[in-house]
XYZ file of C-alpha atoms in Angstrom:
626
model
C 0.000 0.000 0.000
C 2.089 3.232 -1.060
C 2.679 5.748 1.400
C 2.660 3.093 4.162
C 5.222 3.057 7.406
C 5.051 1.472 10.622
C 5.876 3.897 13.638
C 7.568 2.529 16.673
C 5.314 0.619 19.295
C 6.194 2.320 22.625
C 4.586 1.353 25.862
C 6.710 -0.648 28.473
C 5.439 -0.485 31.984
C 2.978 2.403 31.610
C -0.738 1.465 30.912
C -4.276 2.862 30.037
C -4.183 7.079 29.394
C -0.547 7.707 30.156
C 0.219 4.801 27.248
C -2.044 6.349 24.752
C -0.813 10.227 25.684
C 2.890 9.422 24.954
C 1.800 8.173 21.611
C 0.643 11.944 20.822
C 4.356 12.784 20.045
C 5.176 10.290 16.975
C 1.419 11.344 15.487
C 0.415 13.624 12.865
C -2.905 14.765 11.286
C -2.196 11.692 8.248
C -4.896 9.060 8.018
C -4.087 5.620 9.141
C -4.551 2.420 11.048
C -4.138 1.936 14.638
C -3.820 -1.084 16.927
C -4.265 -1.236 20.751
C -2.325 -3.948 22.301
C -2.525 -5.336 26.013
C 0.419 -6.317 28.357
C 0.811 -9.714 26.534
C 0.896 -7.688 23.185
C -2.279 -9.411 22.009
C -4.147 -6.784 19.714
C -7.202 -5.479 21.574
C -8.768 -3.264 19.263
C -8.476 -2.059 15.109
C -9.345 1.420 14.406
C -8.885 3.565 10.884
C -9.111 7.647 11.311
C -9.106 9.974 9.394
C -6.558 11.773 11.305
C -4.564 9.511 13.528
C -3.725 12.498 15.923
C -7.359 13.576 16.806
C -8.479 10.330 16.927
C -5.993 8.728 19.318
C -6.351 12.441 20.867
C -9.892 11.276 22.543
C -8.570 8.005 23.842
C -6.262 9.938 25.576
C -9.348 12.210 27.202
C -9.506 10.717 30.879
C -13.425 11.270 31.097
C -16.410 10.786 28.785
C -15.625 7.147 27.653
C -18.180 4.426 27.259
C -17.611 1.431 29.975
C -16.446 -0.791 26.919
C -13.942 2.295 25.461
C -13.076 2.599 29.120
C -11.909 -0.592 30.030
C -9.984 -1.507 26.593
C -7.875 1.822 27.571
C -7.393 0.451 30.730
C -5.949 -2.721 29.596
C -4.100 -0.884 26.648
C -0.041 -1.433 27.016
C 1.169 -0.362 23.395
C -0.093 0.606 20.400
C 1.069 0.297 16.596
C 0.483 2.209 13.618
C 0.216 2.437 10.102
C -0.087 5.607 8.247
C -2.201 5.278 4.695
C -2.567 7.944 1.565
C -5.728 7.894 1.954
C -8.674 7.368 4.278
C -10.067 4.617 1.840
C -6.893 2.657 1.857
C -7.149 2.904 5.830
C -10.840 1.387 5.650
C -9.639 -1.391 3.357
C -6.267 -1.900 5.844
C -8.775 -2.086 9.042
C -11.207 -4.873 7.796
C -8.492 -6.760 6.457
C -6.337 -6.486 10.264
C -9.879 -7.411 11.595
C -10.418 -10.369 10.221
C -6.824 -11.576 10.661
C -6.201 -10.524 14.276
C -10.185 -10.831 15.709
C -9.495 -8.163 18.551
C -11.615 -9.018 21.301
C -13.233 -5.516 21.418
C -14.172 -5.195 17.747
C -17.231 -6.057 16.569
C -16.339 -9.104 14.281
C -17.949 -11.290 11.035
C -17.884 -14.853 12.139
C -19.599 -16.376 9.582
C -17.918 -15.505 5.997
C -18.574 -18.245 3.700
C -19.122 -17.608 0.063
C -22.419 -17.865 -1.572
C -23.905 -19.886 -4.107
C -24.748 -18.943 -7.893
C -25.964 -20.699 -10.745
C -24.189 -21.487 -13.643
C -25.089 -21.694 -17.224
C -22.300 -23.848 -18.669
C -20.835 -23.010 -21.901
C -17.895 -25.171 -22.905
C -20.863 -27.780 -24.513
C -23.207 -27.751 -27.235
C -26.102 -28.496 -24.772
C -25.475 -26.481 -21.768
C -25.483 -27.721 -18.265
C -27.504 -25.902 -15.696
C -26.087 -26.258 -12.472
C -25.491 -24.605 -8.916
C -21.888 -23.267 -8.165
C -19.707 -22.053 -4.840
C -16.102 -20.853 -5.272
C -13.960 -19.242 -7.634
C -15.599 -18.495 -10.957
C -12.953 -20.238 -13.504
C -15.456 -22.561 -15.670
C -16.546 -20.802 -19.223
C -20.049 -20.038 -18.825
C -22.573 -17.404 -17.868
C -23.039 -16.934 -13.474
C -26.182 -15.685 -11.704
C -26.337 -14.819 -8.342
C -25.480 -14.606 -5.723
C -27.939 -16.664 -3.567
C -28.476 -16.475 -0.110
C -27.736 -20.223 0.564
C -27.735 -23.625 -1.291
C -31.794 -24.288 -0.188
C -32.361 -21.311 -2.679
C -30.435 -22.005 -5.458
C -32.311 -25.527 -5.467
C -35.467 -24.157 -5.284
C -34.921 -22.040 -8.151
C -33.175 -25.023 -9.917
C -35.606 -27.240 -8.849
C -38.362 -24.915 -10.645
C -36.180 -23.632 -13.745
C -36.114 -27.297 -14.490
C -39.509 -27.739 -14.853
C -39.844 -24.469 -17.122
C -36.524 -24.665 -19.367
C -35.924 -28.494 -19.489
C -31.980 -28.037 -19.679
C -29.830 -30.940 -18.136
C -28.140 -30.946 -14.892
C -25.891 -34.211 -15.503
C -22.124 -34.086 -16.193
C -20.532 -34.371 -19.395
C -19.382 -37.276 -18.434
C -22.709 -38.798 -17.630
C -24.152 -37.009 -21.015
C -22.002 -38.651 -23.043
C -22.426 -42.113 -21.724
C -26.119 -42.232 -21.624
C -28.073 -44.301 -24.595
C -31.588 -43.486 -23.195
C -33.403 -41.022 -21.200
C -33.000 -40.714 -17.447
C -35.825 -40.163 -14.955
C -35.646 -36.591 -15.057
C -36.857 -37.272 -18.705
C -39.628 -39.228 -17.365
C -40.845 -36.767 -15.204
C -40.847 -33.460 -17.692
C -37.926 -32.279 -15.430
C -35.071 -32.085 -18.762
C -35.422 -32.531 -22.316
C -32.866 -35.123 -22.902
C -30.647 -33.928 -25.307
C -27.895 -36.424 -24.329
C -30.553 -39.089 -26.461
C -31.191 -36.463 -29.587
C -34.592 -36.087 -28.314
C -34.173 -32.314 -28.901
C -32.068 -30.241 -31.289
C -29.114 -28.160 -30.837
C -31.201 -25.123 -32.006
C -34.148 -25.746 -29.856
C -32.269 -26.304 -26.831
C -30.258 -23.406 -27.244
C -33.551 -21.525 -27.380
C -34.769 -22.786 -23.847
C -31.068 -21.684 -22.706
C -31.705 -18.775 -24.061
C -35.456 -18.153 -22.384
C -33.902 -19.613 -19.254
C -30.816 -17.026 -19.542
C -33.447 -13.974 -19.611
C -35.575 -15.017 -16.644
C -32.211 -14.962 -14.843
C -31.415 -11.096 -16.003
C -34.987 -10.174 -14.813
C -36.753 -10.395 -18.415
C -39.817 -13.026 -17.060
C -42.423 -11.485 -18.419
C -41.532 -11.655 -22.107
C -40.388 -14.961 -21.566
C -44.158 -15.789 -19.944
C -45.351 -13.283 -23.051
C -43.519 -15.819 -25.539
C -45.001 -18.997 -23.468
C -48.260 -18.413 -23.867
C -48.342 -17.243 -27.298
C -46.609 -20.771 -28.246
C -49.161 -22.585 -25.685
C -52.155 -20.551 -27.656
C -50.560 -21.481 -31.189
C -50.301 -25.126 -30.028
C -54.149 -25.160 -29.162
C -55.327 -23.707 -32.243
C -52.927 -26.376 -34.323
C -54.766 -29.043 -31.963
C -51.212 -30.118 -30.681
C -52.707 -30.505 -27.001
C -50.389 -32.348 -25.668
C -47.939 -29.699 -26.855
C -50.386 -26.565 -25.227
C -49.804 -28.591 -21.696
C -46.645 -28.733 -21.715
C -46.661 -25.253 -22.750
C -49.065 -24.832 -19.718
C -46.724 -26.674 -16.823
C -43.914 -24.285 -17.619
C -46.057 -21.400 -17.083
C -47.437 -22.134 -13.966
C -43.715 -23.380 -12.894
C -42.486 -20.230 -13.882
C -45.352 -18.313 -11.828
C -44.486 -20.315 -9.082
C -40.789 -19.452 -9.066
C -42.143 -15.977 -8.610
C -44.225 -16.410 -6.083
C -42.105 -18.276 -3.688
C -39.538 -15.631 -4.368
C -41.880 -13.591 -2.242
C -40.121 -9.860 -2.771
C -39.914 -8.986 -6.463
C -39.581 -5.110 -6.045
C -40.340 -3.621 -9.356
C -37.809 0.078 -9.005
C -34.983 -2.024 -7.688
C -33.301 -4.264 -9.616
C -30.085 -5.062 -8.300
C -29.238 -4.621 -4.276
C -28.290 -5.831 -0.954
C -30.851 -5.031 1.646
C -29.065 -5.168 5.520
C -31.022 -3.676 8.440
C -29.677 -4.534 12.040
C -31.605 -5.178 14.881
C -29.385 -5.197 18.422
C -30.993 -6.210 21.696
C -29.706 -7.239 25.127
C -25.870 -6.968 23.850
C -26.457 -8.846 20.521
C -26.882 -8.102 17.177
C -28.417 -9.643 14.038
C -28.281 -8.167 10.511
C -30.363 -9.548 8.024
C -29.279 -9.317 4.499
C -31.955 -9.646 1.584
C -30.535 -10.425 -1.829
C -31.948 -8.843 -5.200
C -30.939 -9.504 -8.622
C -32.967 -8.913 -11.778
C -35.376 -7.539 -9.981
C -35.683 -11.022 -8.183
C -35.382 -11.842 -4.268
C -32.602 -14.099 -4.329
C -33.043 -15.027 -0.629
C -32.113 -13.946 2.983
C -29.731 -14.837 5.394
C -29.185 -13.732 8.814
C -25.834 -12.867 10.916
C -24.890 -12.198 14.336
C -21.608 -10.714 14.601
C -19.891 -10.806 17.498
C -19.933 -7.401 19.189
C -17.107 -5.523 21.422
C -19.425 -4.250 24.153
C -22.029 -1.322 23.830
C -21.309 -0.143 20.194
C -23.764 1.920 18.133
C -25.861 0.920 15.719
C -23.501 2.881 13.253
C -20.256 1.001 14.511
C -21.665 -2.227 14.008
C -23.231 -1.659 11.124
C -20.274 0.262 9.222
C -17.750 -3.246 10.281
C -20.313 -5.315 8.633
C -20.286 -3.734 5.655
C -16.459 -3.762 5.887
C -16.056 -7.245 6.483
C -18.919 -8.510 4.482
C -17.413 -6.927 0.906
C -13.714 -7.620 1.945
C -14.207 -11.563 -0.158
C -17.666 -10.485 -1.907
C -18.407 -8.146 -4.563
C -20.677 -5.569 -4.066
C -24.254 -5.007 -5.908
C -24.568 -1.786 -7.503
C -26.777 -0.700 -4.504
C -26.295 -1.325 -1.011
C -29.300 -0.673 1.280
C -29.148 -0.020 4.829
C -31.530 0.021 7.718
C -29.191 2.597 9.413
C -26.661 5.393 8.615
C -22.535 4.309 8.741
C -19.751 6.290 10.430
C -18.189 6.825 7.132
C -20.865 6.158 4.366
C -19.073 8.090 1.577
C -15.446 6.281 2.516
C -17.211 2.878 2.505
C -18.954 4.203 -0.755
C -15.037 4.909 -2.342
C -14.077 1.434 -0.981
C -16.670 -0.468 -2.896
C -17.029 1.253 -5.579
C -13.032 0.743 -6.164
C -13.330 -3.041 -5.382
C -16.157 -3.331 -8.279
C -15.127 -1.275 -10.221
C -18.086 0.851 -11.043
C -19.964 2.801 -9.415
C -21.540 1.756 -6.165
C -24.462 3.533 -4.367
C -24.715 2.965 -0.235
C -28.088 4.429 0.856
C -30.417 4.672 3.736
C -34.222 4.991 2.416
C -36.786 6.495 3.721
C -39.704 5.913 2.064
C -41.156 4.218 -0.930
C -40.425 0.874 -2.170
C -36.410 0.675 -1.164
C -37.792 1.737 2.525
C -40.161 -0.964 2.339
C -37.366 -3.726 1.570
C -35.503 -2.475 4.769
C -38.539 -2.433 6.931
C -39.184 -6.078 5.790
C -35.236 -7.221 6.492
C -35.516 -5.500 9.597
C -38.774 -7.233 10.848
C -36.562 -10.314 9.797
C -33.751 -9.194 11.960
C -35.629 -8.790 14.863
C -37.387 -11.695 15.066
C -34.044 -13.852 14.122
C -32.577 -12.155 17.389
C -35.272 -13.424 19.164
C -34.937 -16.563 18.412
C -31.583 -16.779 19.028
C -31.565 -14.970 22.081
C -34.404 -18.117 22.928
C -31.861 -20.639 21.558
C -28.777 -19.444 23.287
C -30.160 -19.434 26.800
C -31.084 -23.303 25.927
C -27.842 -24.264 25.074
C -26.134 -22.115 27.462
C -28.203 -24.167 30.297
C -27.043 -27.816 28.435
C -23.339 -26.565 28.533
C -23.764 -25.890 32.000
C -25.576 -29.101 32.657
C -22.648 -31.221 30.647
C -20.003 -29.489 32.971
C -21.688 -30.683 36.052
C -22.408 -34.290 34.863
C -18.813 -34.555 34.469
C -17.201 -32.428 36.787
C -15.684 -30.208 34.265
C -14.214 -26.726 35.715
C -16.876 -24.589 33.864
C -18.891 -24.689 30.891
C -17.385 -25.628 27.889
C -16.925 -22.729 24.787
C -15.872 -25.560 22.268
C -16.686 -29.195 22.182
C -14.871 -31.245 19.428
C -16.518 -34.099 18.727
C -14.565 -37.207 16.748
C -15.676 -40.162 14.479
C -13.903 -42.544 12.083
C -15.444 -44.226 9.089
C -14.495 -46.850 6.738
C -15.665 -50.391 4.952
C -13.090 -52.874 6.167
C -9.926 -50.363 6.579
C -10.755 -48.657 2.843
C -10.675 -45.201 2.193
C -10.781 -44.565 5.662
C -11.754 -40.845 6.948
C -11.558 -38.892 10.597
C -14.336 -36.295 10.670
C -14.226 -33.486 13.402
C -17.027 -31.477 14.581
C -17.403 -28.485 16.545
C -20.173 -27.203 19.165
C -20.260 -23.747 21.160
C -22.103 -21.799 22.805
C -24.261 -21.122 19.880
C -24.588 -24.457 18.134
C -22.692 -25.493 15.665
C -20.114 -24.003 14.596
C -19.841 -25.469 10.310
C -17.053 -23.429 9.311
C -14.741 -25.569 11.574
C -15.751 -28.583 10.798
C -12.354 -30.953 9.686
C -11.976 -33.792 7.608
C -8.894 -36.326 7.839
C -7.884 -38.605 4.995
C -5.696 -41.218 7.481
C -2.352 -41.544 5.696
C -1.015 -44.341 8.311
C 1.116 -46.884 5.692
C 1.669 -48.808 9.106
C -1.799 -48.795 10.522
C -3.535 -52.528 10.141
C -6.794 -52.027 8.088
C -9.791 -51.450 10.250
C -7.877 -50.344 13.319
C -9.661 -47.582 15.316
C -7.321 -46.741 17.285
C -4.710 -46.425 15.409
C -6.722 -44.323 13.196
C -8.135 -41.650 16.306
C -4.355 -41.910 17.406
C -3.513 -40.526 13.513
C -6.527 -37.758 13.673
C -5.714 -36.342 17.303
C -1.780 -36.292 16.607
C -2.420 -34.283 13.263
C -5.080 -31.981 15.058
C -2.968 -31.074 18.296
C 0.241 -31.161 16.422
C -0.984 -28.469 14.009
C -2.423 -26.244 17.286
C 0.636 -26.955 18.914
C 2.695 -25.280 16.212
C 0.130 -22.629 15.226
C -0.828 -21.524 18.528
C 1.262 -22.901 21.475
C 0.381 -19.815 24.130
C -3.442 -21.012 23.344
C -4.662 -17.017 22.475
C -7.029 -18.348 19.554
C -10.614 -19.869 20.149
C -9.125 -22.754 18.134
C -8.235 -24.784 21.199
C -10.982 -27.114 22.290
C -12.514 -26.978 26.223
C -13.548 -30.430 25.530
C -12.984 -33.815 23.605
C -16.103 -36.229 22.952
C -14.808 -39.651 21.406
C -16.882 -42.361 19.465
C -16.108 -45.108 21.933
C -15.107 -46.946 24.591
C -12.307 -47.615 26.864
C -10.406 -48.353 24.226
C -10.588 -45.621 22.274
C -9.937 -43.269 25.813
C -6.726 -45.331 26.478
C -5.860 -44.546 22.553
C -6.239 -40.910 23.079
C -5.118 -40.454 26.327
C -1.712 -42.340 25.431
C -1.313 -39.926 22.172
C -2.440 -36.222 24.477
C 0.224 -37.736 26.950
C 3.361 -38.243 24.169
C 2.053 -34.215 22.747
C 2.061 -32.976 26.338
C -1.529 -31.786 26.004
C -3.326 -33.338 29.960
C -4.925 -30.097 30.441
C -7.889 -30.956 27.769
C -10.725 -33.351 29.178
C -12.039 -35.996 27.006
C -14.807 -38.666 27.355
C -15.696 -41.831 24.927
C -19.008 -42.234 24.335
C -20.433 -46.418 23.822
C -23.400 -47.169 23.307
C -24.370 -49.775 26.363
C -26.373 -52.916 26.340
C -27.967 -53.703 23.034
C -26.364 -50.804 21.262
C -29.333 -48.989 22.069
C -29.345 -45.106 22.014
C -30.483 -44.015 25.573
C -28.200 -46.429 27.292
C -24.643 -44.827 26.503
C -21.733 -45.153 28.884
C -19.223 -42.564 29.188
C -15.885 -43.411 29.797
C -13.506 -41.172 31.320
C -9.472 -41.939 32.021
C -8.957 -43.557 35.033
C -12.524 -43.144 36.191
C -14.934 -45.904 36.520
C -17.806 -45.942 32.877
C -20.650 -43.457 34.147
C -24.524 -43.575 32.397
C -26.804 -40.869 32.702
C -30.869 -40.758 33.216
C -32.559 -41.716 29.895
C -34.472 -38.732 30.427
C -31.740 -36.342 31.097
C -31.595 -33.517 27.922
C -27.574 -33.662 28.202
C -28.013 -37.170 27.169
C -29.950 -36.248 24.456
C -27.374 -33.345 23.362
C -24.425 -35.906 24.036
C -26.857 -38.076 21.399
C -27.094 -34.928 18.916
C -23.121 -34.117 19.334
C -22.458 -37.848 18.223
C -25.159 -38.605 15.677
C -23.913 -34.912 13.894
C -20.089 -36.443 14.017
C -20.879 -39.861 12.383
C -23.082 -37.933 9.596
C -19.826 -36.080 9.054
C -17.144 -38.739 9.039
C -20.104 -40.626 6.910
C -20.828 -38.648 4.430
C -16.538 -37.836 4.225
C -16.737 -41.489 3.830
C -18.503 -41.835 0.628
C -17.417 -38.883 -0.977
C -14.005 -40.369 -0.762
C -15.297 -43.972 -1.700
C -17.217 -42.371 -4.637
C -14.007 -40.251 -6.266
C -12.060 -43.549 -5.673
C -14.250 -45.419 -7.608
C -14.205 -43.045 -11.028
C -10.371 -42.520 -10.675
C -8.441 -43.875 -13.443
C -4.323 -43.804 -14.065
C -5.438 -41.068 -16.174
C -5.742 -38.821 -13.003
C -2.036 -39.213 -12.409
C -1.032 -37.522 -15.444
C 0.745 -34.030 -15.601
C -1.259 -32.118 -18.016
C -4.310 -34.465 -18.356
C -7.546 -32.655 -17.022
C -11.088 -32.609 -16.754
C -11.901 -31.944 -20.913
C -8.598 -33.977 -22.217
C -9.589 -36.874 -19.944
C -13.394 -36.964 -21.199
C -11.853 -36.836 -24.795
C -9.494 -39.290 -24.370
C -12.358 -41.836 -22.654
C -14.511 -40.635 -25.329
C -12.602 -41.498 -27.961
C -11.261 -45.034 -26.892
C -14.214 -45.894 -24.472
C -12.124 -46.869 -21.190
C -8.718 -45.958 -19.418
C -7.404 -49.607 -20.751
C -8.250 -49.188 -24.277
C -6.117 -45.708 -24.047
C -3.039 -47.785 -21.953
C -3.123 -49.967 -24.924
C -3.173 -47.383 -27.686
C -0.922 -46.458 -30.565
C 1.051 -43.368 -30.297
C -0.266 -42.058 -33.414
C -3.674 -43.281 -32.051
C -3.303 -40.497 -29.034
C -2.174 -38.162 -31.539
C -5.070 -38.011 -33.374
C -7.739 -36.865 -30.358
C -9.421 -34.121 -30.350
C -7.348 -31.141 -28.332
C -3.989 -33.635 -27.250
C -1.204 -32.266 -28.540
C 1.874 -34.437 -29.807
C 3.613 -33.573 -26.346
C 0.970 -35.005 -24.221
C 0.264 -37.613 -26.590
C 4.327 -38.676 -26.304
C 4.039 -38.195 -22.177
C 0.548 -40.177 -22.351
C 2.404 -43.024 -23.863
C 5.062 -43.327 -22.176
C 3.175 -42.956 -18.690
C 1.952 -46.586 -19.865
C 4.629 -48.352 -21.061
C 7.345 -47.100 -18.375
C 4.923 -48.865 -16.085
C 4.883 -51.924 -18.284
């Protein structure tokens, strides 16, 4: 970032106001970043200003402070800054330090996956429809975003019925030598058969293509004049079809809910805070289409404003997303016409952050604020429930207090193949996704099948890695508790691998199911304590139950996603230079991975997009291996 430098951290023994006042001296009126570390040098807050000196200035006040402002100067024993050209390069600088530091007394994004879109493929002559997450790298045309996978199948689900396009791989289209299901049930219109042509079903991509910029109604316009030409021809069966797609299409709008005519393209946030929490709610429109909600609770410092908390969730939430071409807010921002800059700079066009107050924009923000507030409730409802069964799993096993993070471990595997460790993770408000682990067990030595050997593999890896990433434990990444699939076997496994890592200080307890295998009569085995059982009526049971059942649907599903990739690898996979497209033509072309082991040089040579290099390194690939 030009025009950066890093001033000196200064602080030693001094503390709080006196700290903050000898700052004053290295500071001038440039904008910036600043940091506010405690006595362990552990970053307590992020701040941006417009002018570092009058900023830091009111810190250094000794009256007038909020109790949360007053108590992170108190435990304030340095500071560190980092001057900026400009105020919008600070704004950028400050998200970006959040959400790599997570200082305890800034309000903080926990959830920050990416969202679904859907793709129209176009590297085929009979496009794929399909939903997408990640990077954008395949040729084709994207829609979105969505608010979560359940809407993107919806809409799927629905554009199916309308537009008949296929949702199968190439792979699977090229194999096929009559209809599949979805066929059978007016759900594609099997072009992988001939059943359509090339020019027809690039017409339904097209009509599909402008219901996802917005353009339904001349789509619907074009439906029913086709539907009424069918009737008057007599085609009836035709005029149905014709019929089903309309009222699928209506229904796509109708479940959609919002469809605000004057906006077309925005992000609707309002924020709702209550009782120390927070929840923004975040409405997506595109093409003049609700594109569904989602809701987030961001974890707050302590007694911030509704401006504060708002402004660092707009930070955060555009530092990994682009930005619509209007942002709608529920409140004002500290710094809307910074934040404006900022986004505008990461899109690359203009973008518009606005606070309505009446007509139809209003209206969207009065509906995801009503959304917010009643998500806050029922979290608020759900928290105090599982705050109470945290409290009530630290006294059933004499734990020191109520655990923050419960890691919860299974294995799974079909007679020591493709076997998988799955981890997951509960706190104090549920489940907490974006930690969830997987663990492909490497062991060469490990006897097929072995359990122990294989939880002895996951824990080592897991601790090992903490170990080295965070050995002075200052991350939430350390768990308060272990929960094991298993008996006293499996404890006397993990408690020999926690004692060679030097980790005693983290409880653990196998879970087995007792008599019969039957849930409701688990025993819980603890090291060097005598197996325990609680009442079959007891709700920790029952969460014990959930925390288990949600681990083996993990390691389970790992399982078979595993099982399933082994089973469509071929040696062609271990080729430098052999993809995705150059494998399909290759299998394609000679009809399995042993016909193309077996084949001529000049055979290779002649398919469709290998070139006479990758033919030569095809062939010998083979042969060297005899």
């Amino acid at each position: 970032m030009s025009g950066n430098h890093e001033l000196d951290q200064v602080g030693g023994m001094k503390a709080g106001h006196e700290v903050i006042r000898d700052q004053l001296r290295h500071l001038d009126g440039s904008p910036g970043v600043y940091r506010m570390l405690d006595a362990e040098s552990r970053v307590l807050y992020v701040g941006k200003a417009r002018n570092l000196k009058a900023r830091v200035s009111s810190y250094a006040r000794p009256t007038g402070h909020s109790p949360r402002i007053e108590r992170m100067i108190s435990e304030t024993a340095s500071m560190m800054f980092l001057t900026t050209s400009t105020e919008t390069e600070a704004l950028l600088l400050e998200q970006n330090l959040i959400k790599q530091l997570k200082p305890k007394f800034n309000v903080l994004l926990r959830d920050d996956k990416s969202f679904p879109n859907i793709l129209v493929a176009k590297d085929h002559n009979f496009p794929q429809i399909t939903k997408h997450r990640g990077a954008k790298k395949e040729k084709g045309a994207y829609y979105g975003p969505f608010a979560s996978a359940g809407a993107v199948n919806r809409t799927l689900n629905q554009l199916q019925k309308v537009f008949l396009l296929r949702n199968c791989t190439d792979a699977t289209f090229e194999t096929r030598t009559r209809p599949c299901l979805l066929y059978q049930i007016k759900r594609c219109s099997a072009p992988c058969v001939g059943h359509i042509s090339e020019a027809d079903y690039s017409s339904l991509v097209a009509d599909a293509e402008r219901f996802l910029q917005g353009k339904s109604t001349r789509v619907q316009e074009q439906l029913a004049a086709q539907m009424q030409e069918a009737s008057e021809s007599m085609e009836f069966e035709r005029a149905a079809a014709l019929r089903d797609r309309i009222r699928a299409m209506t229904a796509v709008q109708t479940s959609q809910g919002i469809n605000p005519r004057s906006t077309p393209e925005a992000d609707v946030m309002a924020l709702h805070m209550e009782g120390g929490q927070a929840c923004v709610q975040v409405f997506f429109i595109r093409a003049g289409q609700n594109w569904g909600n989602r809701d987030y609770y961001p974890r707050l410092g302590g007694a911030e404003s509704t401006a504060e908390v708002l402004q660092a969730f707009v930070g955060q939430f555009y530092s990994t997303k682009e930005p619509p071409k209007l942002v709608l807010l529920s409140d004002d921002i500290e710094d809307r016409e910074v934040m404006e800059e900022l986004l505008t700079e990461a899109a690359g066009r203009k973008v518009e952050v606005n606070v309505p107050k009446r007509g139809e924009k209003a209206e969207l923000v009065a509906g995801a604020l009503r959304n917010a507030r009643e998500g806050l409730a029922r979290k608020m409802s759900e928290s105090a429930a599982q705050s109470k069964l945290l409290k009530g799993l630290a006294e059933a096993f004499d734990l020191a207090a109520a655990p923050q993070r419960i890691e919860i471990y299974d294995n799974s595997h079909i007679q020591g193949t493709n076997a998988v460790g799955g981890m997951v993770v509960m706190g104090p408000d549920g489940w907490v996704k974006s930690q969830y682990r997987k663990f492909n067990i490497k062991g060469e030595e490990l006897v097929p099948g072995d359990d122990f050997g294989m939880m002895k593999e996951v824990l080592s890896r897991r601790f090992k890695r903490l170990l080295r990433e965070d050995p002075d434990r200052q991350s939430e990444a350390w768990p308060d508790l272990l929960l094991i699939d298993g008996g006293a076997g499996q404890v006397s496994a993990v408690a020999e691998i926690m004692a060679e890592l030097g980790v005693e200080d983290v409880p653990f307890i196998g879970v087995a199911k007792g008599i019969d295998r039957d849930a409701g009569k688990e025993e819980f085995h603890r090291s060097g304590e005598r197996p325990m059982a609680l009442r079959h009526n007891d709700p920790v049971l029952y969460f014990i139950q959930r925390m288990r059942d949600e681990a083996h649907r993990f390691a389970i599903g790992t399982h078979r996603a595993k099982r399933a990739k082994s089973m469509t690898a071929t040696p062609l996979d271990e080729i430098a230079g052999v993809g995705a497209t150059r494998k399909r033509a290759l299998l394609a072309h000679f009809g399995s991975a042993k016909a193309v082991s077996r084949a001529a040089l000049a055979d290779l040579k002649a398919v469709d997009g290998v070139s006479e290099g990758l033919a030569q390194k095809i062939y010998d690939f083979f042969h060297e291996k005899g």
